[in-house]
Coordinates of C-alpha atoms in Angstrom, one line a residue:
M11 CA 0.0 0.0 0.0
K12 CA 1.4 3.4 -0.9
L13 CA 1.4 6.0 1.9
T14 CA -0.2 9.3 1.2
P15 CA 1.9 12.4 2.0
I16 CA -0.2 12.9 5.2
L17 CA 0.3 9.3 6.4
L18 CA 4.0 9.4 5.6
T19 CA 4.4 12.6 7.6
A20 CA 2.5 11.1 10.5
A21 CA 4.7 8.0 10.4
L22 CA 7.9 10.1 10.4
V23 CA 6.6 12.2 13.3
T24 CA 5.6 9.1 15.2
G25 CA 9.1 7.5 14.6
S26 CA 10.8 10.7 15.7
A27 CA 8.7 10.9 18.8
L28 CA 9.5 7.3 19.7
A29 CA 13.2 7.9 19.1
Q30 CA 13.0 11.0 21.2
T31 CA 11.2 9.2 24.0
A32 CA 13.7 6.4 23.9
S33 CA 16.6 8.9 24.1
Q34 CA 14.9 10.6 27.0
G35 CA 14.4 7.3 28.8
A36 CA 18.0 6.4 28.3
A37 CA 19.2 9.7 29.6
Q38 CA 16.9 9.3 32.7
A39 CA 18.3 5.8 33.3
A40 CA 21.8 7.0 33.0
D41 CA 21.2 9.9 35.4
S42 CA 19.6 7.5 37.8
A43 CA 22.6 5.2 37.6
R44 CA 25.0 8.1 38.4
D45 CA 22.8 9.2 41.3
L46 CA 22.5 5.7 42.7
A47 CA 26.3 5.2 42.4
A48 CA 26.9 8.5 44.2
R49 CA 24.5 7.5 47.0
A50 CA 26.2 4.1 47.3
R51 CA 29.6 5.7 47.7
N52 CA 28.2 7.8 50.5
T53 CA 26.3 5.0 52.1
Y54 CA 28.7 2.1 52.2
P55 CA 32.2 2.0 53.9
A56 CA 35.1 3.0 51.6
G57 CA 36.5 0.0 49.8
S58 CA 33.5 -2.3 50.4
A59 CA 31.7 -1.7 47.1
S60 CA 29.9 -4.9 46.0
I61 CA 27.2 -5.8 43.4
D62 CA 25.4 -7.4 46.3
Q63 CA 24.8 -4.1 47.9
N64 CA 21.3 -2.8 47.0
L65 CA 22.3 0.7 45.8
W66 CA 25.1 -0.7 43.6
K67 CA 22.8 -3.4 42.2
Q68 CA 20.2 -0.7 41.3
A69 CA 22.9 1.5 39.8
A70 CA 24.1 -1.3 37.6
A71 CA 20.5 -2.1 36.5
A72 CA 19.9 1.5 35.6
A73 CA 23.1 1.6 33.6
E74 CA 22.1 -1.5 31.8
A75 CA 18.7 0.1 31.0
A76 CA 20.5 3.1 29.6
V77 CA 22.7 0.9 27.3
Q78 CA 19.7 -1.2 26.2
A79 CA 17.8 2.0 25.2
E80 CA 20.8 3.4 23.3
P81 CA 23.3 0.6 22.6
G82 CA 25.6 2.9 20.6
N83 CA 26.0 5.6 23.2
A84 CA 29.6 5.7 24.4
D85 CA 28.8 7.6 27.6
Y86 CA 26.3 5.0 28.7
L87 CA 28.6 2.1 27.8
K88 CA 31.4 3.7 29.8
L89 CA 29.2 4.4 32.8
R90 CA 28.1 0.8 32.9
A91 CA 31.7 -0.4 32.7
Q92 CA 32.8 2.0 35.4
I93 CA 30.1 0.7 37.8
Y94 CA 31.0 -2.9 37.2
T95 CA 34.7 -2.1 37.7
E96 CA 34.0 -0.1 40.9
V97 CA 32.1 -3.0 42.5
G98 CA 34.6 -5.6 41.4
F99 CA 32.3 -7.6 39.2
W100 CA 35.2 -8.4 36.9
K101 CA 33.6 -10.6 34.3
K102 CA 30.8 -8.1 33.7
A103 CA 33.4 -5.3 33.7
E104 CA 35.4 -7.1 31.0
E105 CA 32.3 -7.5 28.8
A106 CA 31.3 -3.9 29.4
W107 CA 34.7 -2.4 28.6
N108 CA 34.9 -4.6 25.4
A109 CA 31.5 -3.2 24.3
Y110 CA 32.6 0.4 25.1
F111 CA 35.8 0.0 23.1
K112 CA 33.9 -1.2 20.0
V113 CA 32.2 2.2 20.0
A114 CA 35.1 4.3 21.4
P115 CA 38.4 2.6 20.6
G116 CA 40.8 2.9 23.6
Q117 CA 43.7 5.3 23.7
A118 CA 46.8 4.3 25.7
G119 CA 47.0 6.0 29.0
T120 CA 43.4 6.9 29.4
E121 CA 41.3 6.3 32.5
A122 CA 39.2 3.9 30.6
D123 CA 42.1 1.8 29.4
R124 CA 43.6 1.7 32.9
A125 CA 40.2 0.5 34.3
A126 CA 39.8 -2.1 31.7
A127 CA 43.3 -3.4 32.3
F128 CA 42.6 -3.5 36.0
A129 CA 39.6 -5.8 35.3
Q130 CA 41.9 -8.1 33.2
Y131 CA 44.4 -8.1 36.1
N132 CA 41.8 -9.2 38.6
L133 CA 40.4 -11.9 36.3
G134 CA 44.0 -13.1 35.8
Y135 CA 44.8 -13.2 39.5
A136 CA 41.6 -15.1 40.2
A137 CA 42.5 -17.6 37.6
Y138 CA 46.0 -17.9 39.1
T139 CA 44.6 -18.5 42.6
R140 CA 42.3 -21.2 41.2
G141 CA 45.3 -23.0 39.9
N142 CA 44.9 -22.2 36.3
P143 CA 48.2 -20.5 35.4
S144 CA 47.8 -20.7 31.6
Q145 CA 44.5 -18.9 31.7
A146 CA 46.0 -16.4 34.1
A147 CA 48.9 -15.8 31.7
G148 CA 46.5 -15.1 28.9
L149 CA 44.5 -12.5 30.9
F150 CA 47.7 -10.8 32.1
A151 CA 48.8 -10.6 28.4
N152 CA 45.4 -9.1 27.5
C153 CA 45.9 -6.5 30.3
L154 CA 49.2 -5.5 28.8
K155 CA 47.7 -5.1 25.4
I156 CA 45.3 -2.6 26.8
D157 CA 47.7 -0.9 29.2
P158 CA 51.4 -1.8 28.6
Q159 CA 52.4 0.4 31.6
N160 CA 50.5 -1.7 34.1
V161 CA 53.0 -2.7 36.7
L162 CA 50.8 -5.4 38.3
C163 CA 50.2 -7.1 35.0
N164 CA 53.9 -6.9 34.0
S165 CA 54.7 -8.4 37.4
W166 CA 52.2 -11.2 37.2
A167 CA 52.9 -12.0 33.6
A168 CA 56.5 -12.4 34.7
R169 CA 55.4 -14.6 37.6
T170 CA 53.4 -17.0 35.4
A171 CA 56.2 -17.1 32.8
L172 CA 58.7 -17.9 35.5
E173 CA 56.6 -20.7 36.8
A174 CA 56.1 -22.1 33.3
G175 CA 59.8 -22.3 32.8
E176 CA 59.8 -19.4 30.3
Y177 CA 62.7 -17.7 31.9
A178 CA 63.8 -15.3 29.2
R179 CA 60.2 -14.1 28.8
A180 CA 59.9 -13.7 32.6
Q181 CA 63.0 -11.5 32.6
G182 CA 61.5 -9.3 29.8
Y183 CA 58.3 -8.7 31.9
Y184 CA 60.3 -8.1 35.1
E185 CA 62.5 -5.6 33.4
A186 CA 59.5 -3.8 31.9
A187 CA 58.0 -3.6 35.4
L188 CA 61.3 -2.4 36.9
K189 CA 61.5 0.4 34.3
L190 CA 58.2 1.6 35.7
T191 CA 59.1 1.1 39.4
P192 CA 62.9 1.0 39.6
D193 CA 63.0 1.0 43.4
N194 CA 60.8 -2.1 43.8
K195 CA 63.0 -4.5 45.6
T196 CA 60.6 -7.5 45.2
L197 CA 60.7 -7.1 41.4
R198 CA 64.4 -6.8 41.4
Y199 CA 64.7 -9.9 43.6
F200 CA 62.5 -11.9 41.2
N201 CA 64.3 -10.6 38.1
D202 CA 67.5 -11.9 39.6
L203 CA 65.8 -15.2 40.3
A204 CA 64.6 -15.4 36.7
K205 CA 68.2 -15.0 35.5
K206 CA 69.3 -18.0 37.6
A207 CA 66.1 -20.0 37.3
G208 CA 67.5 -22.2 34.6
T209 CA 69.9 -23.8 37.1
Y210 CA 67.2 -24.6 39.5
G211 CA 64.5 -26.0 37.2
P212 CA 60.8 -25.4 36.9
A213 CA 59.7 -27.5 39.9
A214 CA 61.9 -25.6 42.4
T215 CA 61.2 -22.2 40.8
T216 CA 57.5 -22.8 40.9
A217 CA 57.6 -23.9 44.5
F218 CA 59.6 -20.9 45.5
S219 CA 57.3 -18.5 43.7
K220 CA 54.3 -20.1 45.3
A221 CA 56.0 -19.8 48.7
Y222 CA 56.6 -16.1 48.2
D223 CA 53.0 -15.5 47.3
L224 CA 51.9 -17.4 50.5
L225 CA 54.3 -15.3 52.5
Q226 CA 52.7 -12.1 51.1
K227 CA 49.3 -13.4 52.2
G228 CA 50.6 -14.1 55.7
D229 CA 50.5 -17.9 55.6
R230 CA 53.9 -18.5 57.0
N231 CA 53.6 -22.2 57.7
A232 CA 52.5 -23.0 54.2
A233 CA 55.2 -20.7 52.8
L234 CA 57.9 -22.5 54.9
A235 CA 56.7 -25.9 53.4
R236 CA 56.9 -24.5 49.9
F237 CA 60.4 -23.0 50.4
Q238 CA 61.5 -26.4 51.8
E239 CA 60.1 -28.1 48.7
A240 CA 62.0 -25.7 46.5
A241 CA 65.3 -26.4 48.3
Q242 CA 64.8 -30.1 48.2
A243 CA 64.0 -30.0 44.5
A244 CA 67.2 -27.9 43.8
P245 CA 69.8 -28.3 46.6
N246 CA 71.9 -25.5 44.9
F247 CA 69.0 -23.0 45.4
I248 CA 70.5 -21.0 48.3
E249 CA 67.7 -18.5 48.4
A250 CA 65.2 -21.3 49.1
W251 CA 67.5 -22.6 51.9
R252 CA 67.8 -19.1 53.4
E253 CA 64.0 -18.4 53.3
S254 CA 63.3 -21.8 54.9
G255 CA 65.8 -21.1 57.6
R256 CA 64.6 -17.6 58.2
L257 CA 60.9 -18.7 58.6
A258 CA 61.9 -21.6 60.7
L259 CA 63.9 -19.4 63.1
E260 CA 61.0 -17.0 63.4
A261 CA 58.6 -19.9 64.1
G262 CA 61.0 -21.3 66.8
N263 CA 61.5 -24.5 64.8
A264 CA 65.2 -25.3 65.5
D265 CA 65.2 -28.6 63.6
A266 CA 63.9 -27.1 60.3
A267 CA 66.3 -24.1 60.7
L268 CA 69.2 -26.4 61.2
T269 CA 68.4 -28.4 58.1
A270 CA 68.0 -25.2 56.1
Y271 CA 71.2 -23.6 57.2
Q272 CA 73.2 -26.8 56.8
G273 CA 72.0 -26.8 53.2
A274 CA 72.9 -23.2 52.7
T275 CA 76.4 -23.4 54.2
K276 CA 77.3 -26.3 51.9
L277 CA 77.1 -24.0 48.9
P278 CA 80.1 -21.8 47.8
T279 CA 77.9 -18.7 47.9
A280 CA 77.2 -19.1 51.6
S281 CA 77.5 -15.9 53.6
A282 CA 78.7 -15.0 57.1
A283 CA 75.1 -14.6 58.0
D284 CA 74.3 -18.1 56.9
K285 CA 77.1 -19.5 59.1
Y286 CA 75.9 -17.3 62.0
N287 CA 72.4 -18.7 61.7
L288 CA 73.7 -22.2 61.4
G289 CA 75.3 -21.8 64.8
L290 CA 72.1 -20.2 66.2
A291 CA 70.1 -23.2 64.9
Q292 CA 72.6 -25.7 66.4
E293 CA 72.6 -24.1 69.8
G294 CA 68.8 -23.6 69.6
Q295 CA 68.3 -27.3 69.0
Q296 CA 70.2 -28.0 72.2
Y297 CA 69.0 -25.2 74.5
G298 CA 65.9 -23.7 72.8
L299 CA 65.9 -21.0 70.2
N300 CA 64.4 -18.4 72.5
T301 CA 67.1 -19.0 75.0
V302 CA 69.8 -18.6 72.5
K303 CA 68.3 -15.5 70.9
T304 CA 68.1 -14.0 74.4
F305 CA 71.8 -14.8 75.0
R306 CA 72.9 -13.4 71.6
A307 CA 70.9 -10.2 72.2
A308 CA 72.6 -9.8 75.5
Y309 CA 76.0 -10.4 73.9
A310 CA 75.2 -7.6 71.4
R311 CA 74.5 -5.2 74.3
Y312 CA 77.7 -6.3 75.9
A313 CA 79.7 -5.6 72.8
A314 CA 78.0 -2.2 72.6
G315 CA 79.2 -1.4 76.1
D316 CA 75.9 -1.6 77.9
K317 CA 77.0 -4.1 80.5
T318 CA 74.0 -3.6 82.8
A319 CA 71.5 -4.6 80.1
A320 CA 73.8 -7.4 79.0
L321 CA 73.9 -8.8 82.5
G322 CA 70.1 -8.9 82.6
G323 CA 70.0 -10.7 79.3
F324 CA 72.6 -13.3 80.3
Q325 CA 70.7 -13.9 83.5
Q326 CA 67.4 -14.3 81.6
A327 CA 69.0 -16.8 79.3
A328 CA 70.3 -18.8 82.2
Q329 CA 66.9 -18.8 83.8
Q330 CA 65.2 -19.9 80.6
N331 CA 67.5 -22.9 80.4
P332 CA 69.5 -23.5 83.5
R333 CA 71.7 -26.0 81.6
Y334 CA 73.0 -23.4 79.2
A335 CA 76.6 -23.2 80.4
K336 CA 77.6 -20.4 78.1
A337 CA 74.9 -18.1 79.7
W338 CA 76.2 -18.8 83.2
A339 CA 79.8 -18.2 82.0
W340 CA 78.8 -14.7 80.7
V341 CA 76.9 -13.9 83.9
G342 CA 80.1 -14.7 85.7
R343 CA 82.2 -12.6 83.3
V344 CA 80.0 -9.4 83.7
Q345 CA 79.9 -9.9 87.5
Y346 CA 83.6 -10.4 87.6
E347 CA 84.3 -7.3 85.6
A348 CA 82.0 -5.4 88.0
R349 CA 84.1 -6.8 90.9
N350 CA 81.1 -8.6 92.3
Y351 CA 83.2 -11.6 93.1
P352 CA 80.7 -13.7 95.1
A353 CA 78.1 -13.4 92.3
A354 CA 80.8 -14.1 89.7
A355 CA 82.0 -17.2 91.6
E356 CA 78.5 -18.6 91.9
A357 CA 77.8 -18.2 88.1
Y358 CA 81.2 -19.6 87.1
A359 CA 80.7 -22.6 89.4
K360 CA 77.5 -23.4 87.6
A361 CA 79.2 -23.0 84.2
V362 CA 82.0 -25.4 85.2
E363 CA 79.6 -27.9 86.6
L364 CA 77.7 -28.0 83.3
D365 CA 80.8 -27.9 81.2
P366 CA 83.9 -29.3 83.0
N367 CA 86.0 -28.7 79.9
D368 CA 85.5 -24.9 80.1
K369 CA 89.0 -24.0 81.2
S370 CA 88.3 -20.3 81.0
S371 CA 85.4 -20.5 83.5
A372 CA 87.4 -22.8 85.8
H373 CA 90.3 -20.2 85.8
F374 CA 88.0 -17.2 86.6
L375 CA 86.1 -19.3 89.2
K376 CA 89.3 -19.6 91.1
M377 CA 90.1 -15.9 90.6
A378 CA 86.6 -14.9 91.8
Q379 CA 86.8 -17.2 94.8
A380 CA 90.1 -15.5 95.7
G381 CA 88.5 -12.1 95.3
R382 CA 90.9 -10.9 92.6

């Protein structure tokens, strides 16, 4: 049927009115989404934003309505993506940013690109924690396509490459991250590890990397087990021995510390600190780590010239383990130097009783008993 001019005009007017009505509805929905998001920020504690919170849920629904009414409107698409990003609904954020970039292609360094990259990072980290490193690596790579300057994605792309045995690639990512944050000691540490990882192998390197992540989360017992795993997988991995030893000492586990520092001190790169800690672990196994730590802290005060504080520390160590001959000997020494001969004789007598081969204590016992 052919439309008459009057009918054609009426149809055009009706279509225009409907389009105008849809546009107004979209604008109202977008305004509502912005208002609800603002109310949500003022209502809920900072940092707690969640799609499960009623105001945020309503804001997201309003943004969806705006996009549905005008699917090609970049402002509405961006608003929706921003809301999903703010509440941490990462999969929806990813979809929303992808839709936005189809209408408004991203430009490196913009707020939109950074937000979209952040969504990819969070999806990648979630995949990593679920035990899917290959999926995580792909998401971190996507993040870097959007925002090559993203330090987190460079760091985690490096981590997943390192654990996959792709050491050269891991170094490239770590070096890119270090250019952005040159003072980051953790990144520098892992960059050095990546350079040496070929000598340790993927099993040890992965265990070490997992241990470090557990340590960052505060799970020190699980981290210790992973560091031990790394050291057992690669006995030449001195950093794994050291980290095992350090955590074992902090946990008061003398046996584990002894094993770790024995492993470290067998290597040609062992340091004076490794040997010191080996001695600490050996004594700690015999007398208790807390006792030995108390004694060594007292010795440090003695060396610094604070003999009063040192005496208190040596006495505390002797009380913590009355069979610790060395502690009694140093109680005797400080008392002797203070010319408190009766107290010195008493302490030296206990030291000699516990260790008859201690000729120095036997000599000063006689001197103290003689009052000279």
